[in-house]
Tab-separated table of C-alpha atoms and ligand atoms in Angstrom:
chain	number	residue	atom	x	y	z
A	1060	MET	CA	76.614	167.607	18.078
A	1061	LYS	CA	78.223	169.400	20.965
A	1062	LEU	CA	76.673	172.700	22.031
A	1063	ALA	CA	79.146	175.436	22.896
A	1064	SER	CA	78.700	176.353	26.548
A	1065	VAL	CA	77.870	179.996	27.005
A	1066	ARG	CA	79.313	181.630	30.071
A	1067	LEU	CA	77.616	184.877	30.891
A	1068	PRO	CA	79.869	187.714	32.082
A	1069	ILE	CA	80.565	188.908	35.584
A	1070	VAL	CA	79.504	192.531	35.875
A	1071	THR	CA	80.995	194.588	38.706
A	1072	ILE	CA	79.799	197.921	40.065
A	1073	ASP	CA	82.048	199.701	42.545
A	1074	GLY	CA	81.833	203.193	43.931
A	1075	PRO	CA	81.364	205.260	47.073
A	1076	ALA	CA	78.365	205.104	49.415
A	1077	GLY	CA	75.304	206.824	48.032
A	1078	ALA	CA	76.378	207.031	44.371
A	1079	GLY	CA	73.294	205.011	43.461
A	1080	LYS	CA	75.067	201.653	43.085
A	1081	SER	CA	72.352	199.717	44.815
A	1082	THR	CA	69.488	201.129	42.713
A	1083	ALA	CA	71.492	200.936	39.480
A	1084	ALA	CA	72.664	197.385	40.266
A	1085	ARG	CA	69.121	196.220	40.995
A	1086	TRP	CA	67.678	197.712	37.815
A	1087	LEU	CA	70.583	196.482	35.743
A	1088	ALA	CA	70.349	192.926	37.096
A	1089	TYR	CA	66.565	192.979	36.676
A	1090	THR	CA	66.823	194.307	33.107
A	1091	ILE	CA	69.421	191.835	31.893
A	1092	GLN	CA	68.088	189.004	34.098
A	1093	PHE	CA	71.330	188.430	36.010
A	1094	LYS	CA	71.588	187.446	39.669
A	1095	LEU	CA	72.364	190.376	41.989
A	1096	ILE	CA	74.967	190.099	44.728
A	1097	ASP	CA	75.161	193.089	47.074
A	1098	THR	CA	78.483	192.574	48.849
A	1099	GLY	CA	77.875	195.443	51.284
A	1100	ALA	CA	75.104	193.237	52.677
A	1101	LEU	CA	77.741	190.660	53.661
A	1102	TYR	CA	79.671	193.215	55.733
A	1103	ARG	CA	76.407	194.600	57.134
A	1104	SER	CA	75.188	191.111	58.078
A	1105	LEU	CA	78.487	190.405	59.796
A	1106	ALA	CA	78.197	193.683	61.730
A	1107	LEU	CA	74.640	192.809	62.757
A	1108	MET	CA	75.709	189.341	63.885
A	1109	ALA	CA	78.599	190.887	65.864
A	1110	MET	CA	76.247	193.352	67.562
A	1111	GLU	CA	73.857	190.567	68.545
A	1112	LYS	CA	76.691	188.462	69.948
A	1113	ASN	CA	78.357	191.375	71.746
A	1114	VAL	CA	81.497	191.142	69.618
A	1115	ALA	CA	83.263	194.517	69.277
A	1116	PHE	CA	83.534	195.925	65.723
A	1117	ASP	CA	87.322	196.001	66.065
A	1118	ASP	CA	87.803	192.498	67.483
A	1119	GLU	CA	89.462	191.107	64.385
A	1120	PHE	CA	89.936	187.571	65.666
A	1121	LYS	CA	86.347	187.059	66.861
A	1122	LEU	CA	84.906	188.726	63.762
A	1123	ALA	CA	86.911	186.404	61.515
A	1124	GLU	CA	85.564	183.485	63.567
A	1125	LEU	CA	82.007	184.784	63.079
A	1126	CYS	CA	82.598	184.839	59.309
A	1127	LYS	CA	82.914	181.044	59.393
A	1128	ASN	CA	79.256	180.843	60.410
A	1129	LEU	CA	78.043	183.598	58.145
A	1130	ASN	CA	75.611	182.169	55.638
A	1131	VAL	CA	74.081	184.962	53.578
A	1132	GLN	CA	71.568	184.226	50.859
A	1133	PHE	CA	70.065	186.565	48.310
A	1134	GLY	CA	66.535	186.082	47.016
A	1135	ASN	CA	65.419	186.832	43.484
A	1136	LEU	CA	64.809	190.381	42.367
A	1137	GLU	CA	61.123	191.190	42.316
A	1138	LEU	CA	59.183	194.314	41.548
A	1139	PRO	CA	56.745	195.345	44.287
A	1140	VAL	CA	53.226	194.068	43.517
A	1141	TYR	CA	51.826	197.586	43.132
A	1142	PRO	CA	54.886	199.527	42.026
A	1143	ASP	CA	54.763	203.314	42.287
A	1144	LYS	CA	56.931	205.394	40.017
A	1145	ASP	CA	59.923	205.290	42.389
A	1146	ALA	CA	59.708	201.572	43.137
A	1147	ILE	CA	62.848	199.575	42.565
A	1148	PRO	CA	63.220	195.794	42.339
A	1149	GLN	CA	63.414	194.299	45.809
A	1150	VAL	CA	65.644	191.513	46.997
A	1151	LYS	CA	65.333	189.648	50.279
A	1152	ILE	CA	68.505	189.024	52.236
A	1153	PHE	CA	68.779	186.184	54.722
A	1154	CYS	CA	71.573	185.737	57.228
A	1155	ASN	CA	71.638	182.274	58.752
A	1156	SER	CA	68.012	181.848	57.622
A	1157	ILE	CA	66.830	185.072	59.318
A	1158	ASP	CA	65.400	187.826	57.152
A	1159	VAL	CA	67.769	190.805	57.694
A	1160	THR	CA	66.633	192.820	54.663
A	1161	GLU	CA	65.505	195.766	56.800
A	1162	SER	CA	67.659	195.442	59.898
A	1163	ILE	CA	70.995	195.781	58.071
A	1164	ARG	CA	69.998	199.043	56.361
A	1165	SER	CA	70.302	201.499	59.270
A	1166	PRO	CA	73.056	204.167	59.145
A	1167	GLU	CA	74.544	202.543	62.293
A	1168	MET	CA	74.934	199.211	60.500
A	1169	GLY	CA	76.423	201.089	57.512
A	1170	MET	CA	79.142	202.585	59.677
A	1171	ALA	CA	79.623	199.329	61.606
A	1172	ALA	CA	79.991	197.486	58.277
A	1173	SER	CA	82.597	200.029	57.232
A	1174	ASN	CA	84.439	199.425	60.529
A	1175	VAL	CA	84.501	195.639	60.268
A	1176	SER	CA	85.432	195.860	56.583
A	1177	LYS	CA	88.724	197.599	57.482
A	1178	LEU	CA	90.045	194.462	59.154
A	1179	PRO	CA	92.323	192.267	56.991
A	1180	ALA	CA	91.165	188.970	58.554
A	1181	VAL	CA	87.535	189.874	57.818
A	1182	ARG	CA	88.254	190.785	54.198
A	1183	GLU	CA	90.232	187.595	53.782
A	1184	ALA	CA	87.405	185.522	55.264
A	1185	LEU	CA	84.803	187.087	52.944
A	1186	LEU	CA	86.930	186.950	49.802
A	1187	GLN	CA	86.276	183.325	48.861
A	1188	LEU	CA	82.608	183.651	49.790
A	1189	GLN	CA	82.250	186.456	47.254
A	1190	ARG	CA	84.183	184.559	44.581
A	1191	ASP	CA	81.934	181.527	45.081
A	1192	PHE	CA	78.839	183.672	44.534
A	1193	GLY	CA	80.167	184.842	41.188
A	1194	ALA	CA	82.005	181.847	39.834
A	1195	GLN	CA	79.273	180.824	37.360
A	1196	GLY	CA	79.012	184.272	35.752
A	1197	GLY	CA	75.661	185.872	34.948
A	1198	ILE	CA	75.887	188.100	38.008
A	1199	VAL	CA	75.924	191.775	38.829
A	1200	MET	CA	78.065	192.225	41.917
A	1201	GLU	CA	78.262	195.579	43.650
A	1202	GLY	CA	80.652	196.775	46.331
A	1203	ARG	CA	83.927	198.632	46.759
A	1204	ASP	CA	86.669	196.262	45.586
A	1205	ILE	CA	84.858	193.894	43.252
A	1206	GLY	CA	86.544	194.979	40.028
A	1207	THR	CA	89.924	195.441	41.703
A	1208	VAL	CA	90.300	192.561	44.214
A	1209	ILE	CA	87.417	190.073	44.098
A	1210	PHE	CA	87.083	189.759	40.323
A	1211	PRO	CA	89.974	191.637	38.688
A	1212	GLU	CA	89.251	189.548	35.572
A	1213	ALA	CA	85.546	190.480	35.434
A	1214	GLU	CA	84.355	191.031	31.897
A	1215	VAL	CA	82.395	194.260	32.408
A	1216	LYS	CA	83.320	196.727	35.160
A	1217	PHE	CA	81.616	199.924	36.185
A	1218	TYR	CA	82.682	202.577	38.657
A	1219	LEU	CA	79.725	204.708	39.665
A	1220	GLU	CA	80.470	208.024	41.325
A	1221	ALA	CA	78.649	211.268	42.184
A	1222	SER	CA	79.420	214.452	44.119
A	1223	VAL	CA	79.374	213.996	47.890
A	1224	GLU	CA	76.567	216.574	48.207
A	1225	SER	CA	74.277	214.788	45.787
A	1226	ARG	CA	75.048	211.453	47.451
A	1227	ALA	CA	74.091	212.896	50.840
A	1228	SER	CA	70.796	214.290	49.451
A	1229	ARG	CA	69.962	210.932	47.906
A	1230	ARG	CA	70.718	209.113	51.151
A	1231	GLN	CA	68.480	211.532	53.029
A	1232	LEU	CA	65.617	210.815	50.638
A	1233	GLU	CA	66.133	207.047	50.844
A	1234	LEU	CA	66.159	207.161	54.640
A	1235	LYS	CA	63.069	209.369	54.661
A	1236	GLN	CA	61.258	206.851	52.474
A	1237	ALA	CA	62.257	204.205	55.012
A	1238	GLY	CA	60.801	206.358	57.811
A	1239	VAL	CA	64.137	207.655	59.183
A	1240	GLU	CA	64.430	211.460	59.505
A	1241	LEU	CA	67.998	212.802	59.679
A	1242	SER	CA	69.293	216.296	58.863
A	1243	TYR	CA	71.162	216.871	55.601
A	1244	GLU	CA	74.194	218.152	57.558
A	1245	GLN	CA	74.329	214.991	59.642
A	1246	ILE	CA	74.135	212.747	56.571
A	1247	LEU	CA	76.735	214.816	54.702
A	1248	LYS	CA	79.103	214.449	57.658
A	1249	GLU	CA	78.509	210.688	57.833
A	1250	THR	CA	78.933	210.274	54.071
A	1251	LYS	CA	82.283	212.111	54.176
A	1252	ALA	CA	83.421	210.028	57.160
A	1253	ARG	CA	82.518	206.785	55.375
A	1254	ASP	CA	84.275	207.912	52.159
A	1255	ASP	CA	87.362	208.730	54.144
A	1256	GLN	CA	87.327	205.347	55.860
A	1257	ASP	CA	86.526	203.316	52.711
A	1258	MET	CA	89.065	205.130	50.503
A	1259	ASN	CA	91.936	205.324	52.942
A	1260	ARG	CA	91.930	201.936	54.627
A	1261	LYS	CA	95.116	199.935	54.181
A	1262	ILE	CA	93.574	196.882	52.590
A	1263	ALA	CA	91.430	196.867	49.446
A	1264	PRO	CA	90.536	200.569	49.586
A	1265	LEU	CA	87.826	201.860	47.284
A	1266	LYS	CA	89.470	202.805	44.002
A	1267	LYS	CA	88.715	202.700	40.302
A	1268	ALA	CA	89.889	199.661	38.377
A	1269	SER	CA	91.977	200.898	35.452
A	1270	ASP	CA	89.637	199.120	33.010
A	1271	ALA	CA	86.369	200.239	34.634
A	1272	ILE	CA	83.799	202.280	32.749
A	1273	VAL	CA	83.409	205.379	34.931
A	1274	ILE	CA	79.910	206.846	35.191
A	1275	ASP	CA	79.195	210.038	37.099
A	1276	SER	CA	75.564	209.925	38.204
A	1277	THR	CA	75.452	213.464	39.688
A	1278	SER	CA	73.308	214.861	36.906
A	1279	LYS	CA	72.051	211.648	35.326
A	1280	SER	CA	68.752	209.891	35.943
A	1281	PHE	CA	68.801	206.258	37.034
A	1282	ASP	CA	67.141	205.416	33.727
A	1283	ASP	CA	70.081	206.900	31.839
A	1284	VAL	CA	72.641	205.171	34.063
A	1285	VAL	CA	70.964	201.770	33.741
A	1286	THR	CA	70.382	202.110	29.989
A	1287	LEU	CA	74.058	202.910	29.524
A	1288	MET	CA	75.159	199.993	31.705
A	1289	ALA	CA	72.796	197.513	30.035
A	1290	SER	CA	73.990	198.564	26.591
A	1291	LYS	CA	77.638	198.013	27.610
A	1292	VAL	CA	76.835	194.522	28.925
A	1293	ARG	CA	74.831	193.638	25.805
A	1294	ASP	CA	77.683	194.915	23.600
A	1295	TYR	CA	80.048	192.633	25.460
A	1296	ILE	CA	77.748	189.609	25.081
A	1297	ARG	CA	77.206	190.309	21.386
A	1298	LYS	CA	80.944	190.532	20.686
A	1299	ASN	CA	81.978	187.449	22.633
B	395	DC	O1	77.544	199.383	50.060
B	395	DC	P1	77.186	199.469	51.546
B	395	DC	O2	76.907	200.858	52.002
B	395	DC	O3	76.082	198.525	51.915
B	395	DC	O4	78.519	198.945	52.299
B	395	DC	C1	78.654	199.017	53.700
B	395	DC	C2	80.140	199.069	54.048
B	395	DC	O5	80.750	197.804	53.755
B	395	DC	C3	80.954	200.099	53.291
B	395	DC	O6	81.054	201.317	54.007
B	395	DC	C4	82.304	199.476	53.111
B	395	DC	C5	82.058	198.010	53.232
B	395	DC	N1	82.197	197.311	51.963
B	395	DC	C6	83.470	196.946	51.577
B	395	DC	O7	84.424	197.276	52.246
B	395	DC	N2	83.646	196.216	50.462
B	395	DC	C7	82.609	195.857	49.699
B	395	DC	N3	82.821	195.123	48.616
B	395	DC	C8	81.299	196.244	50.059
B	395	DC	C9	81.114	196.994	51.198
């Protein structure tokens, strides 16, 4: 007897910086036991590598060359050993075997990642890498263009948004928890600048896929967002 092979869906989560994608994606992947791929970490790792090798963030040719040696690996999602009420599943990120989990998270690396991500040769170089990560299905992949460019055929797509003010407040809290103190005004300005850059770049700008399920997290708890997402994925699996 031949067993039917079950291919689990590709789940995409796109949306602007600070809408809660990362937290929602981690909880969703943890809840449904899918692998998590944070594509922003690829652009951040590239930016970090460029900084260490003194390559300018607008040197398209050299950055595309660096992509050839970019080997990013994601660990499994794990809850902290003694989780407090705000703990979220953690994932280790390695770039060329070096643990970059913390070092890629600074606001500077966020903006640098946004800068390198504008360049067509960089996006082209990272496209296949992202498709390879997801080819088997059973993944939650979060980013800006996953449901539109990387996996336009993905089975379940989400677009997570929130007001710019609430995104800035959330970012401030996250940074504070990581020991970085920045004023709300400064973060609001940076969030608006990053939105502008991510939404208005020429290639693969952040936009909603026409078949994405849009969730506004401004006045929703993460629990509600994740419960809604998990139920949509389970509905899909049940029906297919
Ligand atoms: O999600 P993040 O903040 O870690 O992403 C950092 C930057 O990388 C973001 O400002 C834009 C870019 N990015 C992108 O262009 N496409 C993606 N799929 C993911 C991130």
